[in-house]
Every structure is written in structure tokens, then in C-alpha cells.
Amino acid sequence: MDRIRIHGGRALNGTIPISGAKNAALPLMIASLLTEEKLILENVPRLADVGLLQYILGNHGVDITVAGKRAGDEENAGQTFELSAKNIVDTTAPYHLVSKMRASFWVIGPLLARMGEAKVSLPGGCAIGTRPVDFHLDVLRALGGEIEISEGYVIAKAKNGLRGAKISFPKVSVGATHAALLTASLAKGESVIENAAREPEIKDVADCLIAMGSTIEGAGTSTIRVQGRDKLNGARHSVLPDRIETGTYAMAVAMTGGDVMLAGARDDLLVAALDTLRGTGTKITMTNEGLRVSRNGSGIVPVDVTTEPFPGFPTDLQAQFMALMSRAKGTSRIRETIFENRFMHVQELARLGANISLDGETAIVQGVEKLKGAPVMATDLRAWRNHGPPRLSSRPWLRAAGAEARPLRRLDRAGNRLIRV
Ligand code: UD1
């Protein structure tokens, strides 16, 4: 378990480069399973989940080369991956790997489509809710896969290959839409995906699949049409910027005050969240360099939000927004409609002095004048920043943003890494 020690109470100022989006990078890496040729991905973020997926894909036989750093490269800049799934040597993804990261379950469709078989562990529990995979299995069945569940594994077979079909989701699911897109790309004939997720990461993955030779229309809308191909080719694709990371830093600046440039960020990827943030009294301007976020000494205006699928306010920014609202001048109501258990951070914020009560799927946040430091637990990966081991030496942006950095290897007696913000 990592520990981060933070000395708070300062305004944030400076420039922070925004990484490639985790939620696009993971399915894009999985897309490499669909072709014998090389898929080159640029701007891949440096994250623990990416490292884990590298390992999982490696187990299936994917060769991954990570372009070396060149002199003058930013330590925190995105990586370039060359993924080659010429020979898939293993179609099983075991429990001890899939249970560590849910998105690794998504390998099942591409493996089934390319190899005619796959055995992938069910992902198991998750801190933010039950998160079933029934829609994913429906996708595989609709495309002609035979599915059996045995001893915690999904065993999928398609001896005669997959064929296009109409897939209509009862509820919007990002993961299941990715699964449908990826799998349908190698299924014979046309597939129509209805009630598809409209997240920008879906469009990014579709753009990459199109570069790989797939014909896809409507990605980014609720109906997507895919013309399956026997084979896909290699391609080069750059991962779009992470809108959740962007929103997280923007909310940090809104909370502390200050003036920060989020370099490379795009405002069109998080319109609802930025509008909400503007409502709190935060100034946000799109520039050629990225998104400039600032707040002067004025109080934080309370705003109510409800999480929704894109283009609504994202569930992945709910915890961060609650932290911001805990300092607002008044009461706000935050409703979580995507995951049923995504309020684990409430008790942790209360430890810092926040005044929050829960009423079913709504949190009522009464802003307080001051929060006070305390030991807290990061329950939900979005309630903190999951960049693998948090190494300050590889975080020049933290210093740029006004953090007073001590050398990375300095730990206090309790083993905490010391970071001053
Ligand atoms: C993705 C994102 C995650 C984000 C979430 C919602 C990635 C890697 N992760 O997760 O950061 O919080 O979208 O925006 O992109 N559901 C079912 N059955 C299924 C699948 C989903 O009932 O088979 C339900 C879920 O329990 C949830 C809702 O659908 O209530 C939406 O979940 P989904 O969009 O699938 O989330 P993920 O793709 O897992």
C-alpha cells in the first residue's frame, strides 16, 4: 500500500501536462489482439493499470515494445507502445490477473473473434459496486459465441467464427460498448449497436479501429454500425487526453485557488463538468496550450450535480466534486446514478472535517469553512490519483503546480512518502 503525506493550504499555480486517457488506452491496447500486424499507440499514460494490461497481453503472446526515452523528453510524457499480436499463444486470462483490473475482462471478445475460443476469469468484486458483466456476455452470444460459465471462468467458443448482429443494451455501458465494437470488427457482416455509450473514449477506439481497416459509423452517438472484416491491419494512433485527469486538476485548483494551465487538455471532452465548475465561481478558458483554470479569493458557490453517462456529469469526477463542495459556501446535493456504492469516500472526507450526510443515492454536502489534515484511505481510484507508485521524482508537474517537493526517497518514520503541497 502506498502512502502519500500532503501538507495542504496553498494555492496551486503552474503548468500540468495532461496524460493520455486511461479509459481509452486500455481498450486500445486490447485492440492489438485483433490483428497480426503492428499497432502503434502514442501518448499512452504511465499508469499501474497500463503496466498490468501489458503483462496480461504479454501472457496471450502480444509482443510489446515501449519506445525508449530520448534526451529532453519530459519524464511524465506519454509513452509510445508497439504491440504485435502476430502469434497468440494462450487464450486464457486467469483470475489472479483479471481480478486486479476489471477492464482486462474485455480481452474475451477479441480473443474469441480472432481465435474462436477464450477462457477468461470473471472479474470478481469491486469497491464501487457489483459491476456485473452480463451485457458483455450478451454481446458475445448475440455475435454467435457459445458461452459457458464454469468454476469462476467464462468459456467462450465460436468454432465457425462470429457473425454480425443487432445488439441493443438495456442500459448504457462503456465497457460493453467497447466489447461490442472490438468484437464486431472481426465478425462477418454488419452489426448495429443500439443504446451505445457516447463517451469520447468510444469514439477514440472507433477511430483506431477505422485506421486498422474497420468500417464504423456513428461512434460517439447512441447507434453504431460496424461492418466486420476477416482481417484487420496494423495502424498508428495517438490516445486522446484524459478528461477525468483534466477535471480532477481543475477541481483541485477550484478548491485551493490559484492559476493552472492544464496543457494538452480539451474542453470539448468534459463540457458538463466544466459548466458545473464555472457555476462554482471557477474561471476556465480554452487556449492554444490547453485549459487554463483559475479561482481568486472568492468563495466556492455550491452547485447540485447528478452523475450520468456522457455527455452528462461523469461518475469518475463525483468524488473530486464532493471534495470541492465540502468547502462551498452553502449546501449542495450530489446524486450518483451510475454505481450503487460509490460513496465510500464520504466517511474519509468526514475525517478531514467535511459535513456530508447520505440519503439513498444522494449525498447532501454542507460546506465548511476549513478542512483539517487527517489520515485517510483512498477507497476509490478516482478519489485519488492512481499513477502507480506515486514517485515525486517523476512528477515535475507537481512542483510546477506549486508543490514543495522533497526528494522522492525521503520517507518519514511511518514509511510515508513526503509531498508538500
Ligand atoms: C467504465 C470506466 C469507468 C467509469 C464507467 C462509467 C473504463 C476502463 N472504465 O467502466 O472509469 O466509471 O465506465 O462511466 O472505461 N453494467 C451492467 N452489466 C454489464 C456492464 C455494466 O449492469 O455487463 C452496469 C454497471 O454496473 C453500471 C453501469 O452499467 O451500473 C455502467 O457501467 P459501465 O459503463 O459498464 O462501466 P465500466 O465500463 O465498467
Coordinates of N, CA and C and ligand atoms in Angstrom, one line a residue, residues 22-24 26-27 49 101-103 106 128-138 171-178 197 199 201 243-244 308-310 314-316 337-340 342 381-382, ligand 1:
K22 N -6.7 7.0 -19.7 CA -6.6 5.6 -19.2 C -7.8 4.8 -19.9
N23 N -9.0 5.4 -19.9 CA -10.1 4.6 -20.3 C -10.2 4.4 -21.9
A24 N -9.3 5.1 -22.6 CA -9.1 4.8 -24.0 C -7.9 3.9 -24.2
L26 N -6.6 1.6 -22.4 CA -6.8 0.1 -22.1 C -7.5 -0.6 -23.2
P27 N -8.7 -0.1 -23.7 CA -9.3 -0.9 -24.9 C -8.4 -0.8 -26.1
D49 N -2.4 0.4 -14.1 CA -3.3 -0.4 -14.9 C -2.7 -0.7 -16.3
M101 N -7.8 -5.9 -12.3 CA -8.3 -4.8 -13.1 C -9.4 -5.3 -14.0
R102 N -10.6 -4.8 -13.8 CA -11.8 -5.2 -14.4 C -11.7 -5.2 -16.0
A103 N -11.1 -4.1 -16.5 CA -11.1 -3.9 -17.9 C -10.3 -5.0 -18.6
W106 N -12.2 -7.5 -20.8 CA -12.5 -7.1 -22.2 C -11.7 -7.8 -23.3
I128 N -16.6 -0.1 -5.9 CA -17.7 0.9 -6.2 C -19.0 0.3 -6.6
G129 N -19.1 -1.0 -6.4 CA -20.4 -1.6 -6.7 C -20.2 -3.1 -7.2
T130 N -21.4 -3.7 -7.6 CA -21.3 -5.1 -8.0 C -20.7 -5.2 -9.4
R131 N -20.9 -4.3 -10.3 CA -20.3 -4.2 -11.6 C -20.4 -5.6 -12.3
P132 N -21.6 -6.0 -12.7 CA -21.7 -7.3 -13.4 C -21.1 -7.3 -14.9
V133 N -21.1 -8.4 -15.5 CA -20.6 -8.4 -16.9 C -21.6 -9.1 -17.8
D134 N -22.9 -9.1 -17.4 CA -24.0 -9.7 -18.2 C -24.1 -9.1 -19.6
F135 N -23.9 -7.8 -19.7 CA -24.1 -7.2 -21.1 C -22.9 -7.7 -22.0
H136 N -21.8 -7.9 -21.4 CA -20.6 -8.4 -22.2 C -20.9 -9.8 -22.7
L137 N -21.5 -10.6 -21.9 CA -21.8 -11.9 -22.3 C -22.9 -11.9 -23.4
D138 N -23.9 -11.0 -23.2 CA -24.9 -10.8 -24.2 C -24.3 -10.5 -25.6
K171 N -29.1 -0.7 -20.8 CA -28.6 0.4 -20.0 C -27.3 0.8 -20.7
V172 N -26.9 2.0 -20.6 CA -25.7 2.4 -21.3 C -24.5 1.9 -20.5
S173 N -23.6 1.2 -21.2 CA -22.4 0.7 -20.6 C -21.2 0.9 -21.5
V174 N -20.2 1.6 -20.9 CA -19.0 1.9 -21.6 C -18.3 0.7 -22.0
G175 N -18.0 -0.2 -21.0 CA -17.3 -1.4 -21.3 C -17.9 -2.3 -22.3
A176 N -19.2 -2.5 -22.2 CA -19.9 -3.4 -23.1 C -20.0 -2.8 -24.5
T177 N -20.0 -1.5 -24.6 CA -19.9 -0.8 -25.9 C -18.6 -1.1 -26.6
H178 N -17.5 -0.9 -25.7 CA -16.1 -1.2 -26.3 C -16.1 -2.7 -26.7
A197 N -22.8 3.5 -25.5 CA -22.2 4.6 -24.8 C -21.7 5.7 -25.7
E199 N -19.3 8.0 -24.8 CA -18.1 8.6 -24.2 C -17.0 8.9 -25.3
E201 N -14.0 8.3 -25.3 CA -13.1 7.2 -25.4 C -13.6 6.1 -26.4
R243 N -9.9 13.2 -19.8 CA -10.8 14.2 -19.4 C -11.0 14.1 -17.9
I244 N -10.8 12.9 -17.3 CA -11.0 12.8 -15.9 C -9.9 13.4 -15.1
E308 N -24.2 11.0 -14.7 CA -24.9 10.5 -15.9 C -23.9 9.9 -16.9
P309 N -24.4 9.1 -17.8 CA -23.5 8.7 -18.9 C -23.2 9.9 -19.7
F310 N -22.1 9.9 -20.5 CA -21.7 11.0 -21.3 C -22.8 11.4 -22.3
P314 N -19.7 13.2 -15.3 CA -19.1 11.8 -15.1 C -19.1 11.3 -13.7
T315 N -19.4 10.0 -13.5 CA -19.3 9.4 -12.2 C -17.8 9.5 -11.7
D316 N -16.9 9.4 -12.6 CA -15.5 9.4 -12.3 C -15.0 10.7 -11.7
T337 N -25.9 8.1 -10.0 CA -26.8 7.2 -10.6 C -26.2 6.0 -11.4
I338 N -24.8 6.0 -11.5 CA -24.2 5.0 -12.3 C -23.8 3.8 -11.4
F339 N -23.1 4.0 -10.3 CA -22.7 2.9 -9.5 C -23.4 3.0 -8.1
E340 N -23.9 1.9 -7.6 CA -24.7 2.0 -6.4 C -23.9 2.1 -5.1
R342 N -20.9 4.1 -4.8 CA -19.7 4.9 -5.0 C -19.7 6.1 -4.0
L381 N -10.4 4.6 -6.9 CA -9.2 5.1 -7.5 C -9.4 6.5 -8.0
R382 N -10.7 6.9 -8.2 CA -10.9 8.3 -8.6 C -10.9 9.3 -7.4
Ligands
UD1_1 C1 -16.2 2.5 -17.4 C2 -15.0 3.2 -17.0 C3 -15.1 3.8 -15.6 C4 -16.4 4.6 -15.5 C5 -17.6 3.8 -16.0 C6 -18.9 4.7 -16.1 C7 -13.2 2.2 -18.2 C8 -11.9 1.4 -18.2 N1 -13.8 2.3 -17.1 O1 -16.3 1.4 -16.6 O2 -14.0 4.6 -15.3 O3 -16.6 4.9 -14.1 O4 -17.3 3.3 -17.3 O5 -18.7 5.8 -16.8 O6 -13.5 2.7 -19.2 N2 -23.4 -2.8 -16.1 C9 -24.2 -3.9 -16.0 N3 -23.8 -5.0 -16.8 C10 -22.7 -5.1 -17.5 C11 -21.9 -3.9 -17.6 C12 -22.3 -2.8 -16.9 O7 -25.2 -4.0 -15.3 O8 -22.4 -6.1 -18.1 C13 -23.8 -1.6 -15.3 C14 -22.8 -1.2 -14.2 O9 -23.0 -2.0 -13.0 C15 -23.0 0.2 -14.1 C16 -23.4 0.7 -15.5 O10 -23.8 -0.5 -16.2 O11 -24.1 0.5 -13.2 C17 -22.4 1.4 -16.2 O12 -21.2 0.7 -16.1 P1 -20.1 0.6 -17.3 O13 -20.3 1.8 -18.2 O14 -20.1 -0.7 -18.0 O15 -18.7 0.8 -16.5 P2 -17.3 0.2 -17.0 O16 -17.3 0.0 -18.4 O17 -17.0 -1.0 -16.1

